[in-house]
């Protein structure tokens, strides 16, 4: 594995996992008023399209990173609408 | 331009522009308490690494999308720390 691949892997882990602190904060605080649901909706659509792109190009790295991002962003949307109605 | 390229472009525009509604909401409301700065910090690092990756692979699409994302996410971080201290 050359270091360029390592660079891509580290970048992919960062962009895929970045939403986890926001998911945790929303789950703990139950407060989402300052968040923009449009951001998570567009992100979910975008990484969904990237996942389809990866399937059509048979590229496992694109499928995995964006597939995980899709589920994390979709979860964030669910938390947003659940807590928004509660507050 | 085949339609797979179009799919990639649309996915790229979505994931790059997704943060704009959150930037706008934070700028308008000046409220950021519910946001996780860690998310924007990790995202900024991740797309920064993707930009370096794109430069080393001489891939303009990766450079452009991630370079724009880098500046948008860095702007979000600046807004977060500016408004966080104010509230």
CSV table of N, CA and C in Angstrom, one decimal:
chain,number,residue,atom,x,y,z
A,1,UNK,N,0.8,-1.2,0.0
A,1,UNK,CA,0.0,0.0,0.0
A,1,UNK,C,0.9,1.2,0.0
A,2,UNK,N,0.8,2.1,-1.1
A,2,UNK,CA,1.7,3.2,-1.1
A,2,UNK,C,1.1,4.4,-0.3
A,3,UNK,N,1.9,5.4,0.0
A,3,UNK,CA,1.5,6.4,1.0
A,3,UNK,C,0.3,7.2,0.4
A,4,UNK,N,0.2,7.3,-0.9
A,4,UNK,CA,-0.9,8.1,-1.5
A,4,UNK,C,-2.2,7.4,-1.1
A,5,UNK,N,-2.2,6.0,-1.2
A,5,UNK,CA,-3.4,5.3,-0.8
A,5,UNK,C,-3.7,5.5,0.7
A,6,UNK,N,-2.7,5.6,1.5
A,6,UNK,CA,-2.9,5.8,2.9
A,6,UNK,C,-3.5,7.2,3.1
A,7,UNK,N,-3.0,8.2,2.4
A,7,UNK,CA,-3.5,9.6,2.4
A,7,UNK,C,-5.0,9.6,2.1
A,8,UNK,N,-5.4,8.8,1.1
A,8,UNK,CA,-6.8,8.8,0.7
A,8,UNK,C,-7.6,8.1,1.7
A,9,UNK,N,-7.1,7.0,2.4
A,9,UNK,CA,-7.8,6.3,3.4
A,9,UNK,C,-8.0,7.2,4.6
A,10,UNK,N,-7.0,8.0,5.0
A,10,UNK,CA,-7.1,8.9,6.2
A,10,UNK,C,-8.1,10.0,5.9
A,11,UNK,N,-8.1,10.5,4.7
A,11,UNK,CA,-9.0,11.6,4.3
A,11,UNK,C,-10.4,11.0,4.3
A,12,UNK,N,-10.6,9.8,3.8
A,12,UNK,CA,-11.9,9.1,3.7
A,12,UNK,C,-12.5,8.9,5.1
A,13,UNK,N,-11.6,8.4,6.0
A,13,UNK,CA,-12.0,8.1,7.4
A,13,UNK,C,-12.5,9.5,8.1
A,14,UNK,N,-11.7,10.6,7.8
A,14,UNK,CA,-12.1,11.9,8.4
A,14,UNK,C,-13.5,12.3,7.9
A,15,UNK,N,-13.6,12.3,6.6
A,15,UNK,CA,-14.9,12.9,6.0
A,15,UNK,C,-16.1,12.0,6.3
A,16,UNK,N,-15.8,10.7,6.5
A,16,UNK,CA,-16.9,9.7,6.8
A,16,UNK,C,-17.3,9.8,8.3
A,17,UNK,N,-16.3,10.0,9.2
A,17,UNK,CA,-16.6,9.9,10.6
A,17,UNK,C,-16.9,11.3,11.2
A,18,UNK,N,-16.7,12.4,10.4
A,18,UNK,CA,-16.8,13.7,11.0
A,18,UNK,C,-18.2,14.0,11.6
A,19,UNK,N,-19.2,13.3,11.1
A,19,UNK,CA,-20.6,13.6,11.6
A,19,UNK,C,-20.8,13.0,13.0
A,20,UNK,N,-20.0,12.0,13.4
A,20,UNK,CA,-20.2,11.3,14.6
A,20,UNK,C,-20.3,12.2,15.9
A,21,UNK,N,-19.3,13.2,16.0
A,21,UNK,CA,-19.5,14.1,17.2
A,21,UNK,C,-20.8,14.9,17.2
A,22,UNK,N,-21.3,15.2,16.0
A,22,UNK,CA,-22.6,16.0,15.9
A,22,UNK,C,-23.7,15.0,16.3
A,23,UNK,N,-23.7,13.8,15.8
A,23,UNK,CA,-24.7,12.8,16.2
A,23,UNK,C,-24.7,12.6,17.7
A,24,UNK,N,-23.5,12.5,18.3
A,24,UNK,CA,-23.4,12.3,19.8
A,24,UNK,C,-24.0,13.5,20.5
A,25,UNK,N,-23.6,14.7,20.1
A,25,UNK,CA,-24.0,15.9,20.8
A,25,UNK,C,-25.6,16.0,20.7
A,26,UNK,N,-26.1,15.7,19.6
A,26,UNK,CA,-27.6,15.8,19.4
A,26,UNK,C,-28.3,14.8,20.3
A,27,UNK,N,-27.7,13.6,20.3
A,27,UNK,CA,-28.3,12.5,21.0
A,27,UNK,C,-28.3,12.8,22.5
A,28,UNK,N,-27.1,13.4,23.0
A,28,UNK,CA,-27.0,13.7,24.4
A,28,UNK,C,-27.8,14.9,24.8
A,29,UNK,N,-27.8,15.9,24.0
A,29,UNK,CA,-28.5,17.2,24.4
A,29,UNK,C,-29.9,17.2,24.1
A,30,UNK,N,-30.3,16.4,23.1
A,30,UNK,CA,-31.7,16.4,22.6
A,30,UNK,C,-32.0,17.8,22.0
A,31,UNK,N,-31.0,18.7,21.8
A,31,UNK,CA,-31.2,20.0,21.2
A,31,UNK,C,-30.7,20.1,19.8
A,32,UNK,N,-31.6,20.5,18.9
A,32,UNK,CA,-31.2,20.6,17.5
A,32,UNK,C,-31.6,21.8,16.8
A,33,UNK,N,-32.1,22.8,17.6
A,33,UNK,CA,-32.6,24.0,17.0
A,33,UNK,C,-31.7,24.8,16.1
A,34,UNK,N,-30.4,24.8,16.4
A,34,UNK,CA,-29.4,25.6,15.6
A,34,UNK,C,-28.9,24.8,14.4
A,35,UNK,N,-29.3,23.5,14.2
A,35,UNK,CA,-28.9,22.8,13.1
A,35,UNK,C,-29.7,23.0,11.9
A,36,UNK,N,-29.1,22.9,10.7
A,36,UNK,CA,-29.9,23.0,9.4
A,36,UNK,C,-30.2,21.7,8.9
A,37,UNK,N,-31.5,21.3,8.9
A,37,UNK,CA,-31.8,20.0,8.3
A,37,UNK,C,-31.5,19.9,6.8
A,38,UNK,N,-31.5,21.0,6.1
A,38,UNK,CA,-31.2,21.1,4.7
A,38,UNK,C,-29.8,20.5,4.4
A,39,UNK,N,-28.9,20.9,5.4
A,39,UNK,CA,-27.5,20.4,5.2
A,39,UNK,C,-27.5,18.9,5.2
A,40,UNK,N,-28.1,18.3,6.2
A,40,UNK,CA,-28.1,16.8,6.3
A,40,UNK,C,-28.9,16.2,5.2
A,41,UNK,N,-29.9,16.8,4.7
A,41,UNK,CA,-30.7,16.2,3.6
A,41,UNK,C,-29.9,16.2,2.3
A,42,UNK,N,-29.2,17.4,2.0
A,42,UNK,CA,-28.4,17.4,0.8
A,42,UNK,C,-27.2,16.5,0.9
A,43,UNK,N,-26.6,16.4,2.1
A,43,UNK,CA,-25.5,15.5,2.3
A,43,UNK,C,-25.9,14.1,2.1
A,44,UNK,N,-27.0,13.7,2.7
A,44,UNK,CA,-27.5,12.3,2.5
A,44,UNK,C,-27.8,12.0,1.1
A,45,UNK,N,-28.4,12.9,0.3
A,45,UNK,CA,-28.6,12.7,-1.1
A,45,UNK,C,-27.2,12.6,-1.8
A,46,UNK,N,-26.3,13.5,-1.5
A,46,UNK,CA,-25.0,13.5,-2.2
A,46,UNK,C,-24.2,12.2,-2.0
A,47,UNK,N,-24.1,11.8,-0.7
A,47,UNK,CA,-23.3,10.5,-0.5
A,47,UNK,C,-24.1,9.3,-1.0
A,48,UNK,N,-25.4,9.4,-1.1
A,48,UNK,CA,-26.2,8.4,-1.7
A,48,UNK,C,-25.9,8.2,-3.2
A,49,UNK,N,-25.8,9.4,-3.9
A,49,UNK,CA,-25.4,9.4,-5.3
A,49,UNK,C,-24.0,8.9,-5.5
A,50,UNK,N,-23.1,9.3,-4.5
A,50,UNK,CA,-21.7,8.8,-4.6
A,50,UNK,C,-21.7,7.2,-4.4
A,51,UNK,N,-22.6,6.7,-3.6
A,51,UNK,CA,-22.6,5.2,-3.4
A,51,UNK,C,-23.0,4.6,-4.7
A,52,UNK,N,-24.0,5.1,-5.4
A,52,UNK,CA,-24.5,4.6,-6.7
A,52,UNK,C,-23.3,4.6,-7.7
A,53,UNK,N,-22.7,5.8,-7.6
A,53,UNK,CA,-21.5,6.0,-8.5
A,53,UNK,C,-20.4,4.9,-8.3
A,54,UNK,N,-20.2,4.6,-7.0
A,54,UNK,CA,-19.2,3.6,-6.7
A,54,UNK,C,-19.6,2.2,-7.1
A,55,UNK,N,-20.9,1.9,-7.0
A,55,UNK,CA,-21.4,0.6,-7.5
A,55,UNK,C,-21.2,0.5,-9.0
A,56,UNK,N,-21.6,1.5,-9.7
A,56,UNK,CA,-21.5,1.5,-11.2
A,56,UNK,C,-20.0,1.4,-11.6
A,57,UNK,N,-19.1,2.0,-10.8
A,57,UNK,CA,-17.7,1.9,-11.2
A,57,UNK,C,-17.0,0.8,-10.5
A,58,UNK,N,-17.8,0.0,-9.7
A,58,UNK,CA,-17.2,-1.2,-9.0
A,58,UNK,C,-16.0,-0.8,-8.2
A,59,UNK,N,-16.1,0.3,-7.4
A,59,UNK,CA,-15.0,0.9,-6.6
A,59,UNK,C,-15.4,0.7,-5.1
A,60,UNK,N,-14.8,-0.3,-4.5
A,60,UNK,CA,-15.2,-0.6,-3.1
A,60,UNK,C,-15.0,0.5,-2.1
A,61,UNK,N,-13.9,1.3,-2.3
A,61,UNK,CA,-13.6,2.4,-1.4
A,61,UNK,C,-14.7,3.4,-1.4
A,62,UNK,N,-15.1,3.8,-2.6
A,62,UNK,CA,-16.2,4.8,-2.8
A,62,UNK,C,-17.5,4.3,-2.2
A,63,UNK,N,-17.8,3.0,-2.4
A,63,UNK,CA,-19.0,2.4,-1.9
A,63,UNK,C,-19.0,2.4,-0.4
A,64,UNK,N,-17.9,1.9,0.2
A,64,UNK,CA,-17.9,1.8,1.6
A,64,UNK,C,-18.0,3.1,2.3
A,65,UNK,N,-17.1,4.1,2.0
A,65,UNK,CA,-17.1,5.4,2.7
A,65,UNK,C,-18.4,6.1,2.5
A,66,UNK,N,-18.9,6.1,1.3
A,66,UNK,CA,-20.2,6.8,1.1
A,66,UNK,C,-21.4,6.1,1.6
A,67,UNK,N,-21.3,4.8,1.6
A,67,UNK,CA,-22.4,4.0,2.2
A,67,UNK,C,-22.6,4.2,3.7
A,68,UNK,N,-21.4,4.3,4.4
A,68,UNK,CA,-21.4,4.5,5.8
A,68,UNK,C,-21.9,6.0,6.1
A,69,UNK,N,-21.4,6.9,5.3
A,69,UNK,CA,-21.8,8.3,5.4
A,69,UNK,C,-23.3,8.4,5.2
A,70,UNK,N,-23.8,7.7,4.3
A,70,UNK,CA,-25.3,7.8,4.0
A,70,UNK,C,-26.1,7.4,5.2
A,71,UNK,N,-25.7,6.3,5.9
A,71,UNK,CA,-26.4,5.8,7.0
A,71,UNK,C,-26.3,6.8,8.2
A,72,UNK,N,-25.1,7.3,8.4
A,72,UNK,CA,-24.8,8.3,9.5
A,72,UNK,C,-25.6,9.6,9.3
A,73,UNK,N,-25.6,10.1,8.1
A,73,UNK,CA,-26.4,11.3,7.8
A,73,UNK,C,-27.9,11.1,7.8
A,74,UNK,N,-28.3,9.9,7.4
A,74,UNK,CA,-29.8,9.6,7.5
A,74,UNK,C,-30.2,9.5,9.0
A,75,UNK,N,-29.3,8.9,9.8
A,75,UNK,CA,-29.6,8.9,11.2
A,75,UNK,C,-29.7,10.3,11.8
A,76,UNK,N,-28.8,11.1,11.4
A,76,UNK,CA,-28.8,12.5,11.9
A,76,UNK,C,-30.1,13.2,11.6
A,77,UNK,N,-30.7,12.9,10.3
A,77,UNK,CA,-31.9,13.5,9.9
A,77,UNK,C,-33.1,13.0,10.8
A,78,UNK,N,-33.0,11.7,11.1
A,78,UNK,CA,-34.1,11.1,12.0
A,78,UNK,C,-34.0,11.8,13.4
A,79,UNK,N,-32.8,11.9,13.9
A,79,UNK,CA,-32.6,12.5,15.3
A,79,UNK,C,-33.2,13.9,15.2
A,80,UNK,N,-32.8,14.7,14.1
A,80,UNK,CA,-33.3,16.1,14.0
A,80,UNK,C,-34.8,16.2,14.2
A,81,UNK,N,-35.5,15.4,13.4
A,81,UNK,CA,-37.0,15.5,13.3
A,81,UNK,C,-37.6,15.0,14.6
A,82,UNK,N,-36.9,14.0,15.2
A,82,UNK,CA,-37.5,13.5,16.5
A,82,UNK,C,-37.3,14.5,17.6
A,83,UNK,N,-36.2,15.1,17.7
A,83,UNK,CA,-35.9,16.1,18.8
A,83,UNK,C,-36.5,17.4,18.5
A,84,UNK,N,-36.7,17.8,17.2
A,84,UNK,CA,-37.2,19.1,16.9
A,84,UNK,C,-38.7,19.2,17.4
A,85,UNK,N,-39.4,18.1,17.2
A,85,UNK,CA,-40.8,18.1,17.6
A,85,UNK,C,-40.9,18.1,19.1
A,86,UNK,N,-40.0,17.5,19.8
A,86,UNK,CA,-40.0,17.4,21.2
A,86,UNK,C,-39.8,18.8,21.9
A,87,UNK,N,-38.9,19.6,21.4
A,87,UNK,CA,-38.5,20.9,22.0
A,87,UNK,C,-39.6,21.9,21.7
B,1,UNK,N,-19.6,14.0,-22.6
B,1,UNK,CA,-19.6,13.7,-21.2
B,1,UNK,C,-20.7,12.6,-20.9
B,2,UNK,N,-20.2,11.4,-20.5
B,2,UNK,CA,-21.2,10.3,-20.3
B,2,UNK,C,-22.0,10.5,-19.0
B,3,UNK,N,-23.0,9.8,-18.8
B,3,UNK,CA,-24.0,10.1,-17.7
B,3,UNK,C,-23.4,9.7,-16.4
B,4,UNK,N,-22.3,8.8,-16.4
B,4,UNK,CA,-21.7,8.4,-15.1
B,4,UNK,C,-20.9,9.7,-14.6
B,5,UNK,N,-20.3,10.4,-15.5
B,5,UNK,CA,-19.6,11.6,-15.1
B,5,UNK,C,-20.6,12.7,-14.6
B,6,UNK,N,-21.7,12.7,-15.2
B,6,UNK,CA,-22.8,13.7,-14.8
B,6,UNK,C,-23.2,13.3,-13.3
B,7,UNK,N,-23.4,12.0,-13.1
B,7,UNK,CA,-23.7,11.5,-11.8
B,7,UNK,C,-22.7,11.9,-10.7
B,8,UNK,N,-21.4,11.8,-11.1
B,8,UNK,CA,-20.3,12.2,-10.2
B,8,UNK,C,-20.4,13.7,-9.9
B,9,UNK,N,-20.6,14.4,-11.0
B,9,UNK,CA,-20.7,15.9,-10.8
B,9,UNK,C,-21.8,16.3,-9.9
B,10,UNK,N,-23.0,15.7,-10.1
B,10,UNK,CA,-24.2,16.1,-9.3
B,10,UNK,C,-23.9,15.7,-7.8
B,11,UNK,N,-23.3,14.5,-7.6
B,11,UNK,CA,-23.0,14.0,-6.3
B,11,UNK,C,-22.0,15.0,-5.6
B,12,UNK,N,-21.0,15.4,-6.4
B,12,UNK,CA,-20.0,16.4,-5.9
B,12,UNK,C,-20.5,17.7,-5.6
B,13,UNK,N,-21.4,18.2,-6.4
B,13,UNK,CA,-22.1,19.5,-6.1
B,13,UNK,C,-22.9,19.4,-4.8
B,14,UNK,N,-23.6,18.3,-4.6
B,14,UNK,CA,-24.4,18.1,-3.4
B,14,UNK,C,-23.5,18.1,-2.2
B,15,UNK,N,-22.5,17.2,-2.2
B,15,UNK,CA,-21.6,17.1,-1.0
B,15,UNK,C,-20.8,18.4,-0.7
B,16,UNK,N,-20.5,19.1,-1.8
B,16,UNK,CA,-19.7,20.4,-1.6
B,16,UNK,C,-20.6,21.5,-1.1
B,17,UNK,N,-21.8,21.6,-1.6
B,17,UNK,CA,-22.7,22.7,-1.3
B,17,UNK,C,-23.6,22.5,-0.1
B,18,UNK,N,-23.6,21.3,0.4
B,18,UNK,CA,-24.5,20.9,1.5
B,18,UNK,C,-24.3,21.8,2.7
B,19,UNK,N,-23.1,22.3,3.0
B,19,UNK,CA,-22.9,23.1,4.2
B,19,UNK,C,-23.5,24.5,4.1
B,20,UNK,N,-23.8,25.0,2.9
B,20,UNK,CA,-24.2,26.3,2.7
B,20,UNK,C,-25.5,26.7,3.5
B,21,UNK,N,-26.5,25.8,3.5
B,21,UNK,CA,-27.7,26.2,4.4
B,21,UNK,C,-27.3,26.3,5.9
B,22,UNK,N,-26.3,25.5,6.3
B,22,UNK,CA,-25.9,25.6,7.8
B,22,UNK,C,-25.2,26.9,8.0
B,23,UNK,N,-24.3,27.3,7.0
B,23,UNK,CA,-23.6,28.6,7.1
B,23,UNK,C,-24.6,29.7,7.2
B,24,UNK,N,-25.6,29.7,6.3
B,24,UNK,CA,-26.6,30.8,6.2
B,24,UNK,C,-27.3,30.8,7.5
B,25,UNK,N,-27.8,29.7,8.0
B,25,UNK,CA,-28.6,29.6,9.3
B,25,UNK,C,-27.8,30.2,10.5
B,26,UNK,N,-26.5,29.8,10.6
B,26,UNK,CA,-25.6,30.3,11.7
B,26,UNK,C,-25.4,31.8,11.5
B,27,UNK,N,-25.2,32.3,10.3
B,27,UNK,CA,-24.9,33.7,10.0
B,27,UNK,C,-26.1,34.5,10.4
B,28,UNK,N,-27.3,34.0,10.0
B,28,UNK,CA,-28.6,34.7,10.3
B,28,UNK,C,-28.9,34.7,11.8
B,29,UNK,N,-28.9,33.6,12.4
B,29,UNK,CA,-29.4,33.4,13.8
B,29,UNK,C,-28.3,33.8,14.8
B,30,UNK,N,-27.1,33.7,14.4
B,30,UNK,CA,-25.9,34.0,15.3
B,30,UNK,C,-26.0,32.9,16.5
B,31,UNK,N,-26.7,31.9,16.3
B,31,UNK,CA,-26.8,30.8,17.3
B,31,UNK,C,-26.2,29.5,16.8
B,32,UNK,N,-25.2,29.0,17.6
B,32,UNK,CA,-24.4,27.9,17.2
B,32,UNK,C,-24.3,26.8,18.4
B,33,UNK,N,-25.0,27.1,19.5
B,33,UNK,CA,-24.8,26.2,20.6
B,33,UNK,C,-25.0,24.7,20.4
B,34,UNK,N,-26.0,24.4,19.5
B,34,UNK,CA,-26.3,23.0,19.2
B,34,UNK,C,-25.3,22.3,18.2
B,35,UNK,N,-24.5,23.1,17.6
B,35,UNK,CA,-23.5,22.6,16.6
B,35,UNK,C,-22.3,21.9,17.3
B,36,UNK,N,-21.7,21.0,16.6
B,36,UNK,CA,-20.5,20.3,17.1
B,36,UNK,C,-19.3,20.9,16.3
B,37,UNK,N,-18.4,21.7,17.0
B,37,UNK,CA,-17.3,22.2,16.3
B,37,UNK,C,-16.3,21.1,15.8
B,38,UNK,N,-16.4,19.9,16.6
B,38,UNK,CA,-15.5,18.8,16.2
B,38,UNK,C,-15.8,18.3,14.8
B,39,UNK,N,-17.2,18.3,14.5
B,39,UNK,CA,-17.6,17.8,13.2
B,39,UNK,C,-16.9,18.7,12.1
B,40,UNK,N,-17.0,20.0,12.2
B,40,UNK,CA,-16.5,20.9,11.2
B,40,UNK,C,-15.0,20.9,11.2
B,41,UNK,N,-14.3,20.6,12.4
B,41,UNK,CA,-12.9,20.6,12.4
B,41,UNK,C,-12.4,19.3,11.6
B,42,UNK,N,-13.0,18.2,11.9
B,42,UNK,CA,-12.6,16.9,11.3
B,42,UNK,C,-12.9,17.0,9.8
B,43,UNK,N,-14.1,17.6,9.4
B,43,UNK,CA,-14.4,17.7,8.0
B,43,UNK,C,-13.4,18.6,7.3
B,44,UNK,N,-13.1,19.7,7.9
B,44,UNK,CA,-12.1,20.6,7.3
B,44,UNK,C,-10.8,19.9,7.1
B,45,UNK,N,-10.3,19.1,8.1
B,45,UNK,CA,-9.1,18.3,7.9
B,45,UNK,C,-9.2,17.3,6.8
B,46,UNK,N,-10.4,16.6,6.8
B,46,UNK,CA,-10.6,15.6,5.8
B,46,UNK,C,-10.6,16.1,4.4
B,47,UNK,N,-11.3,17.2,4.1
B,47,UNK,CA,-11.4,17.7,2.7
B,47,UNK,C,-10.0,18.4,2.4
B,48,UNK,N,-9.3,18.9,3.4
B,48,UNK,CA,-8.0,19.4,3.2
B,48,UNK,C,-7.1,18.3,2.7
B,49,UNK,N,-7.1,17.1,3.3
B,49,UNK,CA,-6.3,16.0,2.9
B,49,UNK,C,-6.7,15.5,1.5
B,50,UNK,N,-8.1,15.5,1.2
B,50,UNK,CA,-8.5,15.2,-0.1
B,50,UNK,C,-8.0,16.1,-1.2
B,51,UNK,N,-7.9,17.4,-0.8
B,51,UNK,CA,-7.3,18.4,-1.8
B,51,UNK,C,-5.9,18.1,-2.1
B,52,UNK,N,-5.1,17.8,-1.0
B,52,UNK,CA,-3.7,17.4,-1.2
B,52,UNK,C,-3.6,16.1,-2.1
B,53,UNK,N,-4.5,15.2,-1.8
B,53,UNK,CA,-4.6,13.9,-2.6
B,53,UNK,C,-4.9,14.2,-4.1
B,54,UNK,N,-5.8,15.1,-4.3
B,54,UNK,CA,-6.2,15.5,-5.7
B,54,UNK,C,-5.0,16.2,-6.4
B,55,UNK,N,-4.2,17.0,-5.7
B,55,UNK,CA,-3.0,17.7,-6.3
B,55,UNK,C,-2.0,16.6,-6.7
B,56,UNK,N,-1.8,15.7,-5.8
B,56,UNK,CA,-0.7,14.7,-6.0
B,56,UNK,C,-1.2,13.7,-7.2
B,57,UNK,N,-2.5,13.6,-7.3
B,57,UNK,CA,-3.0,12.7,-8.4
B,57,UNK,C,-3.3,13.5,-9.7
B,58,UNK,N,-3.1,14.9,-9.6
B,58,UNK,CA,-3.4,15.7,-10.7
B,58,UNK,C,-4.8,15.6,-11.2
B,59,UNK,N,-5.8,15.5,-10.2
B,59,UNK,CA,-7.2,15.3,-10.5
B,59,UNK,C,-8.0,16.6,-10.2
B,60,UNK,N,-8.3,17.3,-11.3
B,60,UNK,CA,-8.9,18.7,-11.1
B,60,UNK,C,-10.3,18.6,-10.3
B,61,UNK,N,-11.1,17.5,-10.6
B,61,UNK,CA,-12.4,17.4,-10.0
B,61,UNK,C,-12.2,17.3,-8.5
B,62,UNK,N,-11.3,16.4,-8.0
B,62,UNK,CA,-11.1,16.2,-6.6
B,62,UNK,C,-10.5,17.5,-6.0
B,63,UNK,N,-9.6,18.2,-6.7
B,63,UNK,CA,-9.0,19.5,-6.1
B,63,UNK,C,-10.1,20.5,-6.0
B,64,UNK,N,-10.9,20.7,-7.0
B,64,UNK,CA,-12.0,21.8,-7.0
B,64,UNK,C,-13.0,21.5,-5.9
B,65,UNK,N,-13.6,20.3,-5.9
B,65,UNK,CA,-14.7,20.0,-5.0
B,65,UNK,C,-14.2,20.1,-3.5
B,66,UNK,N,-13.1,19.5,-3.3
B,66,UNK,CA,-12.6,19.5,-1.9
B,66,UNK,C,-11.9,20.9,-1.5
B,67,UNK,N,-11.4,21.6,-2.5
B,67,UNK,CA,-10.9,22.9,-2.1
B,67,UNK,C,-12.0,23.9,-1.7
B,68,UNK,N,-13.1,23.8,-2.4
B,68,UNK,CA,-14.3,24.6,-2.1
B,68,UNK,C,-14.8,24.2,-0.7
B,69,UNK,N,-14.9,22.9,-0.5
B,69,UNK,CA,-15.4,22.4,0.8
B,69,UNK,C,-14.5,22.8,1.9
B,70,UNK,N,-13.2,22.8,1.7
B,70,UNK,CA,-12.3,23.2,2.7
B,70,UNK,C,-12.6,24.7,3.1
B,71,UNK,N,-12.8,25.6,2.2
B,71,UNK,CA,-13.0,27.0,2.5
B,71,UNK,C,-14.3,27.2,3.2
B,72,UNK,N,-15.4,26.4,2.7
B,72,UNK,CA,-16.7,26.6,3.4
B,72,UNK,C,-16.7,26.0,4.8
B,73,UNK,N,-16.0,24.9,5.0
B,73,UNK,CA,-16.0,24.3,6.4
B,73,UNK,C,-15.1,25.2,7.3
B,74,UNK,N,-14.0,25.7,6.8
B,74,UNK,CA,-13.2,26.6,7.6
B,74,UNK,C,-14.0,27.9,8.0
B,75,UNK,N,-14.8,28.4,7.0
B,75,UNK,CA,-15.6,29.5,7.3
B,75,UNK,C,-16.6,29.2,8.4
B,76,UNK,N,-17.2,28.0,8.4
B,76,UNK,CA,-18.1,27.6,9.4
B,76,UNK,C,-17.5,27.5,10.8
B,77,UNK,N,-16.2,27.1,10.8
B,77,UNK,CA,-15.5,27.0,12.1
B,77,UNK,C,-15.3,28.5,12.6
B,78,UNK,N,-15.0,29.4,11.8
B,78,UNK,CA,-14.8,30.8,12.2
B,78,UNK,C,-16.1,31.3,12.7
B,79,UNK,N,-17.2,31.1,12.0
B,79,UNK,CA,-18.5,31.6,12.5
B,79,UNK,C,-18.8,31.0,13.9
B,80,UNK,N,-18.5,29.7,14.0
B,80,UNK,CA,-18.9,29.0,15.2
B,80,UNK,C,-18.2,29.7,16.4
B,81,UNK,N,-16.9,29.9,16.3
B,81,UNK,CA,-16.1,30.5,17.5
B,81,UNK,C,-16.4,31.9,17.7
B,82,UNK,N,-16.8,32.6,16.6
B,82,UNK,CA,-17.2,34.0,16.7
B,82,UNK,C,-18.5,34.1,17.5
B,83,UNK,N,-19.5,33.3,17.1
B,83,UNK,CA,-20.8,33.5,17.7
B,83,UNK,C,-20.9,32.8,19.1
B,84,UNK,N,-20.0,31.7,19.2
B,84,UNK,CA,-20.1,31.0,20.5
B,84,UNK,C,-19.7,31.9,21.6
B,85,UNK,N,-18.7,32.8,21.4
B,85,UNK,CA,-18.2,33.6,22.5
B,85,UNK,C,-19.2,34.7,22.7
B,86,UNK,N,-19.9,35.1,21.7
B,86,UNK,CA,-20.9,36.2,21.8
B,86,UNK,C,-22.1,35.8,22.7
B,87,UNK,N,-22.6,34.5,22.5
B,87,UNK,CA,-23.8,34.1,23.2
B,87,UNK,C,-23.5,33.8,24.7
